[in-house]
mmCIF file of C-alpha atoms and ligand atoms in Angstrom:
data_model
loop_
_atom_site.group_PDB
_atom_site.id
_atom_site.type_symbol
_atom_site.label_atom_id
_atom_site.label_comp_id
_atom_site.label_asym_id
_atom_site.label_seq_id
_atom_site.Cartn_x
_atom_site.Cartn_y
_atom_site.Cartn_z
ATOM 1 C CA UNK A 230 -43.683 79.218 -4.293
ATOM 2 C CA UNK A 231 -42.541 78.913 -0.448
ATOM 3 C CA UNK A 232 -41.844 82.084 1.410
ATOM 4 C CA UNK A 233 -38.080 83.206 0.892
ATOM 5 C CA UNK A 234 -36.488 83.388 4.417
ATOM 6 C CA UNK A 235 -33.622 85.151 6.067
ATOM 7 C CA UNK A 236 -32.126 83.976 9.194
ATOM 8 C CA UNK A 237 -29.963 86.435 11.243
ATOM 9 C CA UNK A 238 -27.218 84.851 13.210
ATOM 10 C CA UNK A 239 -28.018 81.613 11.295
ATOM 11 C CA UNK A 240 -24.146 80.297 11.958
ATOM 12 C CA UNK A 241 -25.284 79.473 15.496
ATOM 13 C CA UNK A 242 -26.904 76.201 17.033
ATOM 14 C CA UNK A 243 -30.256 77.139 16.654
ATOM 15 C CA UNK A 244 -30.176 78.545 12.833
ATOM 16 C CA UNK A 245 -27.767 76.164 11.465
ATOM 17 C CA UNK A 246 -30.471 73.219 12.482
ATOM 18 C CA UNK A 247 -33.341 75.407 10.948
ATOM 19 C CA UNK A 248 -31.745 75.931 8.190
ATOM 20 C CA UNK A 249 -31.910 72.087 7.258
ATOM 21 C CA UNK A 250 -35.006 71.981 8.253
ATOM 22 C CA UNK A 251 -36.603 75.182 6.523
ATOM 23 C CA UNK A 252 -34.172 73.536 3.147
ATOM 24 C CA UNK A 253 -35.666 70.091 3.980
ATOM 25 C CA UNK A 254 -39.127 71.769 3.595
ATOM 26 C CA UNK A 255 -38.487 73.575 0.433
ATOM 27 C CA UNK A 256 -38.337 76.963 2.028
ATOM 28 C CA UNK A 257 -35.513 79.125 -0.028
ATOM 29 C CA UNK A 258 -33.252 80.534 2.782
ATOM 30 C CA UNK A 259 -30.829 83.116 2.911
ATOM 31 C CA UNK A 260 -28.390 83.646 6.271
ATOM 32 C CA UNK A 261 -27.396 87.559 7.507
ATOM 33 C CA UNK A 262 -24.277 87.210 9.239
ATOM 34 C CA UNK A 263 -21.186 89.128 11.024
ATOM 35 C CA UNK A 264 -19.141 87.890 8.485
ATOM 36 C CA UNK A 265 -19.465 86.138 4.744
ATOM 37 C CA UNK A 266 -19.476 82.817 4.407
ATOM 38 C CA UNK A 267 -20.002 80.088 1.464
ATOM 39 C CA UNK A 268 -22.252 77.253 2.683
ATOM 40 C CA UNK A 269 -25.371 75.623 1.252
ATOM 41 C CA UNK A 270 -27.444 78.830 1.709
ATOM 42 C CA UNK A 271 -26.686 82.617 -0.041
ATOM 43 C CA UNK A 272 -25.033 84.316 2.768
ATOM 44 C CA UNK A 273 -25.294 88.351 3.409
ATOM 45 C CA UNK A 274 -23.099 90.439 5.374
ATOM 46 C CA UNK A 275 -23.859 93.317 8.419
ATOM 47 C CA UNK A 276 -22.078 94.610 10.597
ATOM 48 C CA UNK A 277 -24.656 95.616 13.853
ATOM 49 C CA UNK A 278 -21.789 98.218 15.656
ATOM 50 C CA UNK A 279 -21.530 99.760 12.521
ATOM 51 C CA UNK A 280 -24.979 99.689 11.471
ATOM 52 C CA UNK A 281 -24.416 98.697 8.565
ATOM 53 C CA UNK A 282 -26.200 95.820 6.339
ATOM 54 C CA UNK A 283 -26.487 94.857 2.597
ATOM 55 C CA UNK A 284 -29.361 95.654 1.131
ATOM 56 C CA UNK A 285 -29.445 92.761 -0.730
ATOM 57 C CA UNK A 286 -30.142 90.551 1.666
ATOM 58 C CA UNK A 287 -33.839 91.481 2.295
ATOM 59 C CA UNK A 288 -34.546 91.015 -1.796
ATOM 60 C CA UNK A 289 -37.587 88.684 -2.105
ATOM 61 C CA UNK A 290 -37.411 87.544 1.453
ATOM 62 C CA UNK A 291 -41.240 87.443 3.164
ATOM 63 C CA UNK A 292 -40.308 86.240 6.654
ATOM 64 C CA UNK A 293 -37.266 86.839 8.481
ATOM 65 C CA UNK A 294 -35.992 84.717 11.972
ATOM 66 C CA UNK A 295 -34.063 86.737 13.983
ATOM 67 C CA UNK A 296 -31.481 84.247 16.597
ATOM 68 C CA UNK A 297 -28.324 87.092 16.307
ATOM 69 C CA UNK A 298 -26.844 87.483 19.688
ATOM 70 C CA UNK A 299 -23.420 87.445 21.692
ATOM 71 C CA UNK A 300 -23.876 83.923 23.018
ATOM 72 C CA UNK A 301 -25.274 84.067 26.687
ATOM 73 C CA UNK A 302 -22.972 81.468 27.885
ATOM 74 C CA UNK A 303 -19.819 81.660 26.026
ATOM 75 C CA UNK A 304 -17.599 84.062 28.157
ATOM 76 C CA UNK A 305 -17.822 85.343 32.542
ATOM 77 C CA UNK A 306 -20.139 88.182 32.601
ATOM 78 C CA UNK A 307 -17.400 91.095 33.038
ATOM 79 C CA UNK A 308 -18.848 94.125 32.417
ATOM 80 C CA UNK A 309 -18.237 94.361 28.821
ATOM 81 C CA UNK A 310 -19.677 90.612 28.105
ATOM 82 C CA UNK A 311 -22.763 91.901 29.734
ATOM 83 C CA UNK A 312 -23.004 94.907 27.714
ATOM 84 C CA UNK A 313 -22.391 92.985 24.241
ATOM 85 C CA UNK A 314 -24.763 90.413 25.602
ATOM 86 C CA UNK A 315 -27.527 93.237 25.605
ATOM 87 C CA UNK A 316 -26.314 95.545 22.899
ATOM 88 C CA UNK A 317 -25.813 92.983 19.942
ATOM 89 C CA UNK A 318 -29.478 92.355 20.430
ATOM 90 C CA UNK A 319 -30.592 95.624 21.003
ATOM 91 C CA UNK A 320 -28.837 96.994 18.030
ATOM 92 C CA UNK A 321 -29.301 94.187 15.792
ATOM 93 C CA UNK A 322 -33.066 94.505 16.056
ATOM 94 C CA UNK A 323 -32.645 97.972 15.586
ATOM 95 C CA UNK A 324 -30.526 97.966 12.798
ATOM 96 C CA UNK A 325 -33.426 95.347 11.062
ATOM 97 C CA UNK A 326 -35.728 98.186 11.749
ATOM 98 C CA UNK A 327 -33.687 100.567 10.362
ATOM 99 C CA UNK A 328 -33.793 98.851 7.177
ATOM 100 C CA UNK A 329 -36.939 97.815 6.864
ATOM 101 C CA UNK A 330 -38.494 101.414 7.325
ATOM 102 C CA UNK A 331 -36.338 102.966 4.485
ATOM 103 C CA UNK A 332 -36.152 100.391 1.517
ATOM 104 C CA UNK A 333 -39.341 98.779 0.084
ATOM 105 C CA UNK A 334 -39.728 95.049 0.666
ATOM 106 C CA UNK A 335 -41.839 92.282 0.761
ATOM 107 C CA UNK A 336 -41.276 90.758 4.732
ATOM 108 C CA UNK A 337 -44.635 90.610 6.514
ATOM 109 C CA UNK A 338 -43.601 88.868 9.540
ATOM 110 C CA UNK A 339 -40.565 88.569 11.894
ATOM 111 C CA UNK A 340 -40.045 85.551 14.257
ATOM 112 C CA UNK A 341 -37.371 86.414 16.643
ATOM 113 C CA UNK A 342 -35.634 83.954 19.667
ATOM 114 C CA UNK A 343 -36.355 84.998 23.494
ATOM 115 C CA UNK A 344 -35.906 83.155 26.473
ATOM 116 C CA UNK A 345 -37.488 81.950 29.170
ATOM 117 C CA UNK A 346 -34.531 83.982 31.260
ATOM 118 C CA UNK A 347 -37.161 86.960 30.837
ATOM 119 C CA UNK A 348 -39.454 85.446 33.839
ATOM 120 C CA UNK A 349 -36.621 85.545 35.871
ATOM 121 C CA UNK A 350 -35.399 82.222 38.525
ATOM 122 C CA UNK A 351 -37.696 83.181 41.441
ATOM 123 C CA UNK A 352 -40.206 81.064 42.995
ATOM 124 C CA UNK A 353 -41.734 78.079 42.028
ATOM 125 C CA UNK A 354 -45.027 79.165 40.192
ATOM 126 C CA UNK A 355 -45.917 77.659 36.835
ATOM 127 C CA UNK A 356 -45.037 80.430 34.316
ATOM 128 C CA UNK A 357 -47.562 81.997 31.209
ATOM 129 C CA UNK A 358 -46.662 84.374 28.347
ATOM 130 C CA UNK A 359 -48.301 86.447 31.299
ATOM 131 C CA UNK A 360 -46.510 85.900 33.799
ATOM 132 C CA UNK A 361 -44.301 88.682 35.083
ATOM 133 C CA UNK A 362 -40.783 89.269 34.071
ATOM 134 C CA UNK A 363 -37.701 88.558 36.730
ATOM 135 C CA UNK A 364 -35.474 91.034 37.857
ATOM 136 C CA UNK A 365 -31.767 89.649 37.654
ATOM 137 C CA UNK A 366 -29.847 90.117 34.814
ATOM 138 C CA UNK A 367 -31.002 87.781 32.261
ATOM 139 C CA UNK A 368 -34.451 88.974 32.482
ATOM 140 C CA UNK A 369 -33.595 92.553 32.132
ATOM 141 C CA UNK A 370 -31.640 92.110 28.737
ATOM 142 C CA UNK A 371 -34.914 89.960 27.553
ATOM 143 C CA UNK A 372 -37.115 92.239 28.751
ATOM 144 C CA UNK A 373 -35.062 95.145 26.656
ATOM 145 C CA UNK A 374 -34.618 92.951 23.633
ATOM 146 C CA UNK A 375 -38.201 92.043 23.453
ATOM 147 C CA UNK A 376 -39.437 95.495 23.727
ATOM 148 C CA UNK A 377 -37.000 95.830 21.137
ATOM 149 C CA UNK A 378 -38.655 93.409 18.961
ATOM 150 C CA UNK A 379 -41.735 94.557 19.479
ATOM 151 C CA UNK A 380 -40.797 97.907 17.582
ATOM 152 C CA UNK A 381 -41.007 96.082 14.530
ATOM 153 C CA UNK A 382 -44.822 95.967 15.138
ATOM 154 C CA UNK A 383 -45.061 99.139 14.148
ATOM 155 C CA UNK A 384 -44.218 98.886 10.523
ATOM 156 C CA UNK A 385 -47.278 96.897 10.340
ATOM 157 C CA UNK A 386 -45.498 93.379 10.439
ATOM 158 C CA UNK A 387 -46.586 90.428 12.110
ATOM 159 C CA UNK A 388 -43.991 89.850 15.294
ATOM 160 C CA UNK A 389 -43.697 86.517 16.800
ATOM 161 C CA UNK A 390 -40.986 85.890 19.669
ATOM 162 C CA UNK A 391 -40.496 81.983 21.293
ATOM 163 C CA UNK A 392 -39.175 82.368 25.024
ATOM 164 C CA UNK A 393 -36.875 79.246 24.433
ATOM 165 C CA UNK A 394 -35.972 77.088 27.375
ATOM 166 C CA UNK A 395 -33.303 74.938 27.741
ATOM 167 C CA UNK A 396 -32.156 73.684 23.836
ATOM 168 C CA UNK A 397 -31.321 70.072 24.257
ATOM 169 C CA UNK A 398 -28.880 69.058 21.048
ATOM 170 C CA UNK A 399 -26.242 66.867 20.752
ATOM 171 C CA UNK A 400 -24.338 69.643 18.755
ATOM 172 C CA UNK A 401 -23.546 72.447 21.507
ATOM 173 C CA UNK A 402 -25.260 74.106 24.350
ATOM 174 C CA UNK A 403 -26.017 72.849 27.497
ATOM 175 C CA UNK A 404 -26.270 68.933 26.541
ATOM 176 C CA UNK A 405 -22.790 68.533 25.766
ATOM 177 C CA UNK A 406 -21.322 70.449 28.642
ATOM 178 C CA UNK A 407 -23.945 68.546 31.141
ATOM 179 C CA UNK A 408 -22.540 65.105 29.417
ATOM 180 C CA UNK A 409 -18.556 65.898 29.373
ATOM 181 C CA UNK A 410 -17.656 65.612 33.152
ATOM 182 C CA UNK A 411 -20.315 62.578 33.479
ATOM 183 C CA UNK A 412 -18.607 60.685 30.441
ATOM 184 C CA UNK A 413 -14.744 61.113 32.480
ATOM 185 C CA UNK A 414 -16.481 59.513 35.493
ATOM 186 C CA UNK A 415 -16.656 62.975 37.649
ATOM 187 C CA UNK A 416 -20.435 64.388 36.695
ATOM 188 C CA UNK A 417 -22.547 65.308 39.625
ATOM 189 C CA UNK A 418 -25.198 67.999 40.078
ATOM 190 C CA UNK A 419 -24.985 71.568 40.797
ATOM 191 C CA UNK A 420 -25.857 73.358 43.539
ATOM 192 C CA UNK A 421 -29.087 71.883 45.493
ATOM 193 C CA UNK A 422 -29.736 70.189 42.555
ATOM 194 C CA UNK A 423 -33.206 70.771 42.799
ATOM 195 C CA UNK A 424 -33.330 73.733 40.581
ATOM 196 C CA UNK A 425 -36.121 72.753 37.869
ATOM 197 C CA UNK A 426 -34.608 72.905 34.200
ATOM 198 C CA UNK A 427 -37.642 73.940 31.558
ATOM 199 C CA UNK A 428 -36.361 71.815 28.043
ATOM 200 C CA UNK A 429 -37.015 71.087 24.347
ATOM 201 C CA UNK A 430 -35.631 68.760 21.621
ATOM 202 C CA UNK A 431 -33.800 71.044 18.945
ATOM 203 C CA UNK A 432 -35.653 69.810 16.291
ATOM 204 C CA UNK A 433 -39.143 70.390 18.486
ATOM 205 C CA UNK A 434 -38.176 74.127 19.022
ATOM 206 C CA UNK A 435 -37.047 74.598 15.006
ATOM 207 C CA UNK A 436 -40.515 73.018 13.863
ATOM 208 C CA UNK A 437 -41.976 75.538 16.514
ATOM 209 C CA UNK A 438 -40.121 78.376 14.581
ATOM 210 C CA UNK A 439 -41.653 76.885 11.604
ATOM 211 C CA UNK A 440 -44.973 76.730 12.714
ATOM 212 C CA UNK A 441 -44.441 80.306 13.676
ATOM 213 C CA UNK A 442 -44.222 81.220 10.099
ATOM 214 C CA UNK A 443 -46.670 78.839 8.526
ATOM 215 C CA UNK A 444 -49.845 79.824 11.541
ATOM 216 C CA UNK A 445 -51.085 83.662 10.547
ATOM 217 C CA UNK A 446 -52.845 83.927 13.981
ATOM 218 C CA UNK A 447 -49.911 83.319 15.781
ATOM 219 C CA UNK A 448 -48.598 87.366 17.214
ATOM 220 C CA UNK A 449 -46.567 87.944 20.638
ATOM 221 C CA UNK A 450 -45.196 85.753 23.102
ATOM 222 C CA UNK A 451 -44.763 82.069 23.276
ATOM 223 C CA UNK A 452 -42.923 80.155 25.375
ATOM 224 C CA UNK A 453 -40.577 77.615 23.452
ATOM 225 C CA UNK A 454 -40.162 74.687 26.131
ATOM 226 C CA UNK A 455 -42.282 71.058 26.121
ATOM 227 C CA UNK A 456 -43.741 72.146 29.026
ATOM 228 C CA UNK A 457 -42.926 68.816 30.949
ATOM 229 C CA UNK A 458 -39.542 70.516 33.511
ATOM 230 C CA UNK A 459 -36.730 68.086 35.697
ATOM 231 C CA UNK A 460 -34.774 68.908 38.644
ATOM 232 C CA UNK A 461 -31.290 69.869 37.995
ATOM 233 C CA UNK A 462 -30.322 66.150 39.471
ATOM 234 C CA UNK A 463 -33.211 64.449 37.450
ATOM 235 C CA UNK A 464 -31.302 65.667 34.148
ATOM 236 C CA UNK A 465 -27.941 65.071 35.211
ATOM 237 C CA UNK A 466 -28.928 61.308 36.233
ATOM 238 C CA UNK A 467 -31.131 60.762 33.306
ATOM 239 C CA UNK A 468 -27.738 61.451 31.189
ATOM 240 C CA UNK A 469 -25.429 59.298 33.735
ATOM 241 C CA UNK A 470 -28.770 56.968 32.801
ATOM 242 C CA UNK A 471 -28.175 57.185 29.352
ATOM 243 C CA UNK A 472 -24.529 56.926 29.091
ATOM 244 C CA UNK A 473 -24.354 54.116 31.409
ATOM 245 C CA UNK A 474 -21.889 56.251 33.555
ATOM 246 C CA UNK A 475 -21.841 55.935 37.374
ATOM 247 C CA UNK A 476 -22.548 59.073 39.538
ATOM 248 C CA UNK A 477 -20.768 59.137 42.700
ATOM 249 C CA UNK A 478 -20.087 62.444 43.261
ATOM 250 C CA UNK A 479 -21.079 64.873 46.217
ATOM 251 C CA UNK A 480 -23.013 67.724 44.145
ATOM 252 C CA UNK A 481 -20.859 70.948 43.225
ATOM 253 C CA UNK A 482 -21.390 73.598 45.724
ATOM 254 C CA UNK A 483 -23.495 76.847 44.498
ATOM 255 C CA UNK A 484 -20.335 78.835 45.894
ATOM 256 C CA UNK A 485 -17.773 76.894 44.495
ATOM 257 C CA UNK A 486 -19.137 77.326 40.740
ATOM 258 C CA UNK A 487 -19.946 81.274 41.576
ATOM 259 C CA UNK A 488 -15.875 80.982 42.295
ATOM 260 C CA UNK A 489 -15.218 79.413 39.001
ATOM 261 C CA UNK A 490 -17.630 81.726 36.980
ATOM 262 C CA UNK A 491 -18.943 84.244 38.911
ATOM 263 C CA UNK A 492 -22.024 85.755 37.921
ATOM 264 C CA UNK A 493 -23.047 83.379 35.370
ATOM 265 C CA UNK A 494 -23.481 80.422 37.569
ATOM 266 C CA UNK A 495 -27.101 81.796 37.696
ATOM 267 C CA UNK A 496 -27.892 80.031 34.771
ATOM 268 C CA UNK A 497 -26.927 76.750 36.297
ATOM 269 C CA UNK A 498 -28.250 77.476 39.432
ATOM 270 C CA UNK A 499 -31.090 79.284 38.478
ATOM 271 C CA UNK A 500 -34.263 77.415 37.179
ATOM 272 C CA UNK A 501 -38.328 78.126 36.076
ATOM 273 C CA UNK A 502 -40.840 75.638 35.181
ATOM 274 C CA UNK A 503 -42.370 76.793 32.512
ATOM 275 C CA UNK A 504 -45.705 76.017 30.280
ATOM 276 C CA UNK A 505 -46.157 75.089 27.397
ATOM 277 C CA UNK A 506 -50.052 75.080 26.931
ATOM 278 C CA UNK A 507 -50.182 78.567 24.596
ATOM 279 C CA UNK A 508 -48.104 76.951 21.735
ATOM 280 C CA UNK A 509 -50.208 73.642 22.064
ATOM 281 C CA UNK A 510 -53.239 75.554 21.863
ATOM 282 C CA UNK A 511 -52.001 77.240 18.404
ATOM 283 C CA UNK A 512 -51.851 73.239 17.296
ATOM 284 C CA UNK A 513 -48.537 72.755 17.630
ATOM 285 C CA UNK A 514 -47.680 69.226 18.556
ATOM 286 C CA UNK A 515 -44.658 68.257 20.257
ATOM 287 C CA UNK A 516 -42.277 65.125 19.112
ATOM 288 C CA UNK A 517 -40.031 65.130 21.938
ATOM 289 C CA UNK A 518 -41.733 65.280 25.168
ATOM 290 C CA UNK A 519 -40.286 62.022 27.373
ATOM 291 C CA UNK A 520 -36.864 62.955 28.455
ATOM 292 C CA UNK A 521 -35.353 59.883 28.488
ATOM 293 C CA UNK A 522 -36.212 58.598 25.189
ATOM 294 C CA UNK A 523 -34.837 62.207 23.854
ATOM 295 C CA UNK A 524 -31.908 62.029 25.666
ATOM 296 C CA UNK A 525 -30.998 58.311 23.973
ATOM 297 C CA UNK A 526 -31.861 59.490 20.668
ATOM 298 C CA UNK A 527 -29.054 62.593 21.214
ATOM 299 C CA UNK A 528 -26.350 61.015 23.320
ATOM 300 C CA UNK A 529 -24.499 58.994 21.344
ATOM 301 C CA UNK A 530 -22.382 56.254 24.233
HETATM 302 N N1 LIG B 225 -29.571 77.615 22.674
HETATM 303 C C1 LIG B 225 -30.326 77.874 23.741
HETATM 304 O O1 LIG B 225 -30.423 77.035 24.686
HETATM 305 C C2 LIG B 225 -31.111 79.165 23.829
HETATM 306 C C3 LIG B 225 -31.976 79.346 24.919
HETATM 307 C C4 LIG B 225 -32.667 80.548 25.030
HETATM 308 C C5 LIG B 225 -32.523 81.535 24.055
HETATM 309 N N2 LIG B 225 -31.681 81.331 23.008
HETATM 310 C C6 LIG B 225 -31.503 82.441 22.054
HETATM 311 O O2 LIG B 225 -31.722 82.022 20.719
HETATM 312 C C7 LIG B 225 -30.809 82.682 19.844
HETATM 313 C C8 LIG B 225 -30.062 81.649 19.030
HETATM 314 O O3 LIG B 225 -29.490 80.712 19.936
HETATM 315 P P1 LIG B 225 -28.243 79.789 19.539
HETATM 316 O O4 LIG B 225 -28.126 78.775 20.603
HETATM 317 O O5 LIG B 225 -28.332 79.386 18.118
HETATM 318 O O6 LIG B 225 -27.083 80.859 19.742
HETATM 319 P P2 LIG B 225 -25.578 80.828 19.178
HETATM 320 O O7 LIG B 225 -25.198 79.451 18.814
HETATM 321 O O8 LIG B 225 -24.754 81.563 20.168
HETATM 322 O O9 LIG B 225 -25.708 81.685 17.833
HETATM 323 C C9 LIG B 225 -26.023 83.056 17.849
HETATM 324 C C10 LIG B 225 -25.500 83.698 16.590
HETATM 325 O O10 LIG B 225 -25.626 85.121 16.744
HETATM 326 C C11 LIG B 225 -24.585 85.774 16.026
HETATM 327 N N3 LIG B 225 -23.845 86.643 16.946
HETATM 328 C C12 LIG B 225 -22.970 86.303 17.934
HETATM 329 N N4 LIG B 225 -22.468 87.393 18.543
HETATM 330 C C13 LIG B 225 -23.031 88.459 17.916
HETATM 331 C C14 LIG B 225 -22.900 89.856 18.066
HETATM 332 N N5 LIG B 225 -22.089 90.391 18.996
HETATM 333 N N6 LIG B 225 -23.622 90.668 17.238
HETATM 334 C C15 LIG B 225 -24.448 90.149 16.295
HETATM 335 N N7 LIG B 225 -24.599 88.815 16.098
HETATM 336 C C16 LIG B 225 -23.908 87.995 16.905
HETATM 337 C C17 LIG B 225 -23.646 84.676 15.481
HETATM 338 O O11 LIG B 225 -23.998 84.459 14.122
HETATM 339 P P3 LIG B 225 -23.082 85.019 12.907
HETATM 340 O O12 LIG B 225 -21.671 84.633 13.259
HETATM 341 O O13 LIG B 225 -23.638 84.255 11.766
HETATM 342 O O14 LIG B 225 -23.272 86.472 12.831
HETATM 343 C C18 LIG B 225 -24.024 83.451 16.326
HETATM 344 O O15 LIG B 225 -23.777 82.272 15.630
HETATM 345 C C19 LIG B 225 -29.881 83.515 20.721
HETATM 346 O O16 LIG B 225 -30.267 84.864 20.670
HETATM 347 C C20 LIG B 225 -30.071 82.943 22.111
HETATM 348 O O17 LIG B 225 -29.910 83.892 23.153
HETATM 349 C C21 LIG B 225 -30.969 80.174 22.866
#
């Protein structure tokens, strides 16, 4: 019998792909989410401001993935999207450890998302699991929600967490919004355009969550990129590339899209290059590592 899973914020990009693929696998999976819904999987309800979860939802299940998060992305960065941003991880983690220290259950090991936004966008070093952490923003809320995550050590569990680059899908994140202005004939880079973009394949990164689960000796930090990085320009003309679009434009200034979205144009201007050699030494082999050929198999012209 497979190991029963449950998949917090499973709704999202990430968990609705690893669903399929955990499904695919014959892995029975269960999804904890913000609010019910029917779907392919059982689905179980908390409520992280409330603290509140169904107990039902960690019946049976031996390894839970934990993705829950206000989306990084999604809104500016006023004061009180920063705060969620930090706080729905914070507490959600918390709220898992809650649980798990007062009922009995059978989960032995946790696998929960990062990001490679814990090292930070400074300098131009390759970066380890050892490297140190940044200081902006993004770092600082990784830095809190892994030592969050790391709690969970304590009740004896195994703790995995993938610092996951740049998720390249055809479905949402940055792919999409890199490919819309390109497709209308206006794409161009941002900023210097040499800012170096870390990246993986969707379906590299779930199989990486999976391997996660399936390798016993795996415990910590790994980073969840290929481990092969492009300039900021490189990916934006690889898509132009790929959707046989023309790029003509002068790049967008860094202080024209800090006007548009303020703070959060760090993540666009920002970049890391990050390894990828502690995963591959676990075994984990990588499907997607030539950007172009990924990019044709995800953009559809
Ligand atoms: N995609 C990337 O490029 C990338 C890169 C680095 C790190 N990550 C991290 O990996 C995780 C999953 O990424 P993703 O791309 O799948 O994210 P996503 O599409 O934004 O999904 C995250 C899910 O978290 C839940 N959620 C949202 N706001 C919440 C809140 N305030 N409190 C509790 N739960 C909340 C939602 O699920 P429900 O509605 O089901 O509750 C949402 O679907 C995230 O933590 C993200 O930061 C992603």
């Amino acid at each position: 019998m497979s190991k029963k899973i449950l998949i917090t914020g499973a709704s999202g990009l990430i968990g609705s792909r690893l669903t399929d693929l955990l499904l695919k696998k014959g892995y029975p999976v269960s999804h904890l989410s913000r609010s019910a819904r029917g779907g392919k999987v059982p689905s179980f309800v908390w409520d992280v401001d409330k603290g509140e979860m169904d107990d039902q939802a960690l019946k049976g299940v031996e390894t839970i993935i934990h993705l829950a998060g206000a989306g990084v992305a999604d809104k500016r960065w006023s004061k009180s999207r920063k705060k969620e941003i930090l706080v729905s991880r914070i507490k959600s983690t918390d709220l898992l450890y809650k649980k798990l220290s007062s009922i009995n259950h059978f989960v032995t090991t946790v696998v929960s998302a990062s990001a490679i936004g814990y090292y930070g966008f400074e300098g131009d070093e390759v970066l380890t699991e050892d490297s140190r952490p940044g200081t902006d923003f993004l770092a600082d809320v990784t830095k809190q929600w892994e030592a969050e995550v790391d709690t969970l050590a304590d009740l004896k569990l195994r703790v995995v967490k993938l610092r996951i680059g740049i998720v390249l899908s055809e479905k949402g994140g940055a792919l999409p919004e890199m490919a819309k202005p390109i497709r209308l004939g206006v794409g161009s880079p941002l900023g210097t355009g040499k800012q170096q973009l870390s990246w993986i394949h969707i379906d590299d990164l779930c199989e990486m969550f999976i391997h996660a689960i399936e390798t016993n000796q795996m415990k910590g930090a790994y980073n969840g990129v290929t481990g092969s990085w492009v300039t900021n320009e490189e990916l934006t003309t690889a898509i132009a590339r790929t959707l046989k679009k023309p790029l003509w434009l002068p790049n967008v200034p860094a202080f024209v899209l800090k006007m548009i979205v303020g703070e959060m144009a760090a993540i666009v201007l920002g970049g890391s290059k990050v390894s990828a050699d502690k995963i591959k030494k676990t075994g984990f082999v990588f499907n997607y590592t030539e950007l172009d050929a990924t990019l044709k198999k995800l953009l559809k012209r």
